[in-house]
Amino acid sequence: MHALATFLPKEIKLMRFSISQRATLKRGLRTFMPTVLVVAASTVSVCSQVMAAEPTRDALIHAAEVAYLKSAVFTPDSPMMDAMLAPAKSANPDVSADIWAAVKADTGSAITSVMFGPGSAVETTMHQSLDKLSNAELQHLTVLLSDPVMLKFQQLMADPSTQRDLMQGLMGSTAKMQAAVNGVLVRHGLKVPSP
């Protein structure tokens, strides 16, 4: 009988306990099971809260994009707006300053959307690049891009006077850049194209 007991299922082995042993076992299970259930329920609750609090990967990428592009706006007073609308202004000489102000504002919004909005080349390329970062890196990047000093720097770079200086500097650099390219061509024994 003892050798046979080793092959019996656990439930049948329990039947071999005395009545007092079974009563003690039942009391222990009754005390133990509620504790197990409370711990299991707490674990499920904590895990679901952590999962709910954990942002999705797309949300992390979007947050980094927003932080980076928040200053990428064509404002109505941007010198780029003046340059873009100069031909239209020449074609419409009798339009009032109020209408041109509204046109500049609408044009700024439209150009911003085309350049940086969803599906734009900038947004698509940025999304692909950000997707190569880990979740921790995305969170860190968003914090860096949201830093007050970074925001101030972006505002300063977006200021119309800064943009005007930058445009003038770039135009002034065109001739210098071409001269640098020509110098490289000459050093390599190549012909310089005629202007």
mmCIF file of C-alpha atoms in Angstrom:
data_model
loop_
_atom_site.group_PDB
_atom_site.id
_atom_site.type_symbol
_atom_site.label_atom_id
_atom_site.label_comp_id
_atom_site.label_asym_id
_atom_site.label_seq_id
_atom_site.Cartn_x
_atom_site.Cartn_y
_atom_site.Cartn_z
ATOM 1 C CA MET A 1 0.000 0.000 0.000
ATOM 2 C CA HIS A 2 2.812 2.422 0.846
ATOM 3 C CA ALA A 3 4.524 1.860 -2.544
ATOM 4 C CA LEU A 4 1.189 2.340 -4.313
ATOM 5 C CA ALA A 5 0.667 5.667 -2.523
ATOM 6 C CA THR A 6 3.575 7.230 -4.350
ATOM 7 C CA PHE A 7 1.750 6.772 -7.681
ATOM 8 C CA LEU A 8 -1.650 8.041 -6.484
ATOM 9 C CA PRO A 9 -2.835 11.517 -7.445
ATOM 10 C CA LYS A 10 -2.411 14.256 -4.845
ATOM 11 C CA GLU A 11 -6.139 14.424 -4.144
ATOM 12 C CA ILE A 12 -6.255 10.771 -3.165
ATOM 13 C CA LYS A 13 -3.137 11.179 -1.016
ATOM 14 C CA LEU A 14 -4.897 13.966 0.874
ATOM 15 C CA MET A 15 -7.657 11.537 1.770
ATOM 16 C CA ARG A 16 -5.136 9.589 3.862
ATOM 17 C CA PHE A 17 -4.860 12.500 6.326
ATOM 18 C CA SER A 18 -6.734 12.164 9.550
ATOM 19 C CA ILE A 19 -9.871 14.220 10.082
ATOM 20 C CA SER A 20 -8.016 16.674 12.364
ATOM 21 C CA GLN A 21 -5.188 17.036 9.817
ATOM 22 C CA ARG A 22 -7.712 17.742 7.053
ATOM 23 C CA ALA A 23 -9.460 20.370 9.181
ATOM 24 C CA THR A 24 -6.138 22.108 9.867
ATOM 25 C CA LEU A 25 -5.271 21.999 6.174
ATOM 26 C CA LYS A 26 -8.639 23.507 5.229
ATOM 27 C CA ARG A 27 -8.236 26.327 7.796
ATOM 28 C CA GLY A 28 -4.771 27.055 6.433
ATOM 29 C CA LEU A 29 -6.053 27.167 2.856
ATOM 30 C CA ARG A 30 -8.961 29.405 3.869
ATOM 31 C CA THR A 31 -6.495 31.827 5.498
ATOM 32 C CA PHE A 32 -3.939 31.582 2.699
ATOM 33 C CA MET A 33 -6.224 31.837 -0.365
ATOM 34 C CA PRO A 34 -7.662 35.332 0.347
ATOM 35 C CA THR A 35 -4.105 36.611 0.772
ATOM 36 C CA VAL A 36 -3.079 35.047 -2.547
ATOM 37 C CA LEU A 37 -6.123 36.574 -4.254
ATOM 38 C CA VAL A 38 -5.422 40.043 -2.809
ATOM 39 C CA VAL A 39 -1.772 39.871 -3.906
ATOM 40 C CA ALA A 40 -2.783 38.655 -7.391
ATOM 41 C CA ALA A 41 -5.405 41.390 -7.739
ATOM 42 C CA SER A 42 -2.911 44.028 -6.573
ATOM 43 C CA THR A 43 -0.318 42.783 -9.052
ATOM 44 C CA VAL A 44 -2.812 42.925 -11.921
ATOM 45 C CA SER A 45 -3.902 46.423 -10.847
ATOM 46 C CA VAL A 46 -0.334 47.747 -10.598
ATOM 47 C CA CYS A 47 0.643 46.180 -13.948
ATOM 48 C CA SER A 48 -2.382 47.649 -15.695
ATOM 49 C CA GLN A 49 -1.659 51.092 -14.175
ATOM 50 C CA VAL A 50 1.969 50.914 -15.300
ATOM 51 C CA MET A 51 0.907 49.848 -18.792
ATOM 52 C CA ALA A 52 -1.694 52.630 -18.919
ATOM 53 C CA ALA A 53 0.866 55.196 -17.713
ATOM 54 C CA GLU A 54 3.515 53.976 -20.178
ATOM 55 C CA PRO A 55 3.121 56.053 -23.345
ATOM 56 C CA THR A 56 2.978 54.224 -26.641
ATOM 57 C CA ARG A 57 5.941 54.416 -29.000
ATOM 58 C CA ASP A 58 3.948 56.548 -31.456
ATOM 59 C CA ALA A 59 3.076 58.944 -28.617
ATOM 60 C CA LEU A 60 6.756 59.238 -27.664
ATOM 61 C CA ILE A 61 7.755 59.938 -31.279
ATOM 62 C CA HIS A 62 4.941 62.459 -31.666
ATOM 63 C CA ALA A 63 5.979 64.259 -28.459
ATOM 64 C CA ALA A 64 9.563 64.587 -29.738
ATOM 65 C CA GLU A 65 8.310 65.842 -33.126
ATOM 66 C CA VAL A 66 6.082 68.454 -31.495
ATOM 67 C CA ALA A 67 8.897 69.599 -29.207
ATOM 68 C CA TYR A 68 11.267 69.936 -32.170
ATOM 69 C CA LEU A 69 8.850 71.569 -34.606
ATOM 70 C CA LYS A 70 7.011 73.908 -32.230
ATOM 71 C CA SER A 71 9.136 76.834 -33.394
ATOM 72 C CA ALA A 72 9.113 75.770 -37.057
ATOM 73 C CA VAL A 73 6.428 78.266 -38.023
ATOM 74 C CA PHE A 74 6.341 80.785 -40.837
ATOM 75 C CA THR A 75 5.125 83.902 -39.046
ATOM 76 C CA PRO A 76 3.409 86.745 -40.924
ATOM 77 C CA ASP A 77 6.302 89.103 -40.116
ATOM 78 C CA SER A 78 8.930 86.682 -41.406
ATOM 79 C CA PRO A 79 11.108 88.134 -44.173
ATOM 80 C CA MET A 80 10.579 84.856 -46.015
ATOM 81 C CA MET A 81 6.892 85.724 -46.195
ATOM 82 C CA ASP A 82 7.736 89.084 -47.781
ATOM 83 C CA ALA A 83 9.987 87.367 -50.325
ATOM 84 C CA MET A 84 7.375 84.729 -51.165
ATOM 85 C CA LEU A 85 4.536 87.228 -51.524
ATOM 86 C CA ALA A 86 6.509 89.934 -53.397
ATOM 87 C CA PRO A 87 5.333 88.735 -56.863
ATOM 88 C CA ALA A 88 1.709 88.552 -55.651
ATOM 89 C CA LYS A 89 2.000 92.067 -54.182
ATOM 90 C CA SER A 90 3.274 93.366 -57.525
ATOM 91 C CA ALA A 91 0.350 91.687 -59.290
ATOM 92 C CA ASN A 92 -2.141 93.248 -56.822
ATOM 93 C CA PRO A 93 -0.931 96.836 -56.234
ATOM 94 C CA ASP A 94 -4.289 98.228 -55.059
ATOM 95 C CA VAL A 95 -4.840 95.831 -52.138
ATOM 96 C CA SER A 96 -5.056 97.383 -48.653
ATOM 97 C CA ALA A 97 -2.528 96.736 -45.874
ATOM 98 C CA ASP A 98 -5.238 94.959 -43.820
ATOM 99 C CA ILE A 99 -5.871 92.440 -46.587
ATOM 100 C CA TRP A 100 -2.132 91.862 -47.033
ATOM 101 C CA ALA A 101 -1.818 91.258 -43.268
ATOM 102 C CA ALA A 102 -4.563 88.596 -43.489
ATOM 103 C CA VAL A 103 -2.960 87.082 -46.600
ATOM 104 C CA LYS A 104 0.426 86.928 -44.834
ATOM 105 C CA ALA A 105 -1.096 85.184 -41.805
ATOM 106 C CA ASP A 106 -2.964 82.645 -43.962
ATOM 107 C CA THR A 107 0.090 82.074 -46.144
ATOM 108 C CA GLY A 108 2.247 81.480 -43.056
ATOM 109 C CA SER A 109 -0.185 78.834 -41.784
ATOM 110 C CA ALA A 110 -0.472 77.199 -45.209
ATOM 111 C CA ILE A 111 3.298 77.078 -45.788
ATOM 112 C CA THR A 112 3.918 75.782 -42.251
ATOM 113 C CA SER A 113 1.415 72.978 -42.823
ATOM 114 C CA VAL A 114 2.930 72.032 -46.189
ATOM 115 C CA MET A 115 6.503 72.120 -44.867
ATOM 116 C CA PHE A 116 6.083 70.607 -41.402
ATOM 117 C CA GLY A 117 2.544 69.193 -41.104
ATOM 118 C CA PRO A 118 1.490 65.529 -41.047
ATOM 119 C CA GLY A 119 2.667 63.716 -44.159
ATOM 120 C CA SER A 120 5.181 66.436 -45.082
ATOM 121 C CA ALA A 121 8.691 65.449 -46.129
ATOM 122 C CA VAL A 122 10.129 66.948 -42.922
ATOM 123 C CA GLU A 123 7.638 65.160 -40.654
ATOM 124 C CA THR A 124 8.055 61.821 -42.466
ATOM 125 C CA THR A 125 11.850 61.995 -42.398
ATOM 126 C CA MET A 126 11.858 63.060 -38.764
ATOM 127 C CA HIS A 127 9.491 60.223 -37.819
ATOM 128 C CA GLN A 128 11.773 57.693 -39.518
ATOM 129 C CA SER A 129 14.826 59.095 -37.731
ATOM 130 C CA LEU A 130 13.118 59.236 -34.328
ATOM 131 C CA ASP A 131 11.924 55.649 -34.753
ATOM 132 C CA LYS A 132 15.580 54.566 -34.537
ATOM 133 C CA LEU A 133 15.802 55.856 -30.943
ATOM 134 C CA SER A 134 14.821 53.796 -27.908
ATOM 135 C CA ASN A 135 11.831 54.804 -25.783
ATOM 136 C CA ALA A 136 14.173 56.117 -23.075
ATOM 137 C CA GLU A 137 16.091 58.161 -25.662
ATOM 138 C CA LEU A 138 12.847 59.603 -27.071
ATOM 139 C CA GLN A 139 11.755 60.676 -23.595
ATOM 140 C CA HIS A 140 15.170 62.235 -22.922
ATOM 141 C CA LEU A 141 15.141 64.064 -26.269
ATOM 142 C CA THR A 142 11.684 65.502 -25.575
ATOM 143 C CA VAL A 143 12.892 66.794 -22.200
ATOM 144 C CA LEU A 144 15.943 68.400 -23.857
ATOM 145 C CA LEU A 145 13.850 70.009 -26.602
ATOM 146 C CA SER A 146 11.391 71.334 -24.014
ATOM 147 C CA ASP A 147 14.108 72.901 -21.868
ATOM 148 C CA PRO A 148 13.446 76.648 -21.322
ATOM 149 C CA VAL A 149 16.884 77.599 -22.684
ATOM 150 C CA MET A 150 16.276 75.546 -25.841
ATOM 151 C CA LEU A 151 12.841 77.162 -26.264
ATOM 152 C CA LYS A 152 14.368 80.621 -25.875
ATOM 153 C CA PHE A 153 17.063 79.790 -28.435
ATOM 154 C CA GLN A 154 14.432 78.551 -30.912
ATOM 155 C CA GLN A 155 12.424 81.746 -30.422
ATOM 156 C CA LEU A 156 15.511 83.847 -31.020
ATOM 157 C CA MET A 157 16.296 81.937 -34.230
ATOM 158 C CA ALA A 158 12.682 82.378 -35.402
ATOM 159 C CA ASP A 159 12.726 86.129 -34.740
ATOM 160 C CA PRO A 160 12.175 88.095 -37.992
ATOM 161 C CA SER A 161 15.318 90.194 -37.513
ATOM 162 C CA THR A 162 17.397 87.022 -37.030
ATOM 163 C CA GLN A 163 15.843 85.479 -40.134
ATOM 164 C CA ARG A 164 16.533 88.663 -42.105
ATOM 165 C CA ASP A 165 20.190 88.601 -41.036
ATOM 166 C CA LEU A 166 20.417 84.913 -41.890
ATOM 167 C CA MET A 167 18.924 85.423 -45.370
ATOM 168 C CA GLN A 168 21.303 88.302 -46.079
ATOM 169 C CA GLY A 169 24.223 86.239 -44.821
ATOM 170 C CA LEU A 170 23.255 83.285 -47.008
ATOM 171 C CA MET A 171 22.884 85.489 -50.080
ATOM 172 C CA GLY A 172 26.270 87.068 -49.347
ATOM 173 C CA SER A 173 27.803 83.619 -48.935
ATOM 174 C CA THR A 174 26.643 82.382 -52.351
ATOM 175 C CA ALA A 175 29.535 83.958 -54.227
ATOM 176 C CA LYS A 176 32.019 82.766 -51.569
ATOM 177 C CA MET A 177 30.652 79.218 -51.750
ATOM 178 C CA GLN A 178 30.963 79.162 -55.545
ATOM 179 C CA ALA A 179 34.537 80.464 -55.293
ATOM 180 C CA ALA A 180 35.325 77.664 -52.798
ATOM 181 C CA VAL A 181 33.854 75.042 -55.175
ATOM 182 C CA ASN A 182 35.820 76.499 -58.099
ATOM 183 C CA GLY A 183 39.013 76.371 -56.023
ATOM 184 C CA VAL A 184 38.487 72.665 -55.313
ATOM 185 C CA LEU A 185 37.854 71.973 -59.024
ATOM 186 C CA VAL A 186 41.048 73.796 -60.025
ATOM 187 C CA ARG A 187 43.128 71.915 -57.407
ATOM 188 C CA HIS A 188 41.899 68.644 -58.911
ATOM 189 C CA GLY A 189 42.775 69.799 -62.451
ATOM 190 C CA LEU A 190 39.129 70.142 -63.520
ATOM 191 C CA LYS A 191 37.497 72.841 -65.611
ATOM 192 C CA VAL A 192 35.467 75.495 -63.856
ATOM 193 C CA PRO A 193 31.999 75.870 -65.430
ATOM 194 C CA SER A 194 31.260 79.274 -66.888
ATOM 195 C CA PRO A 195 28.761 81.372 -64.918
#
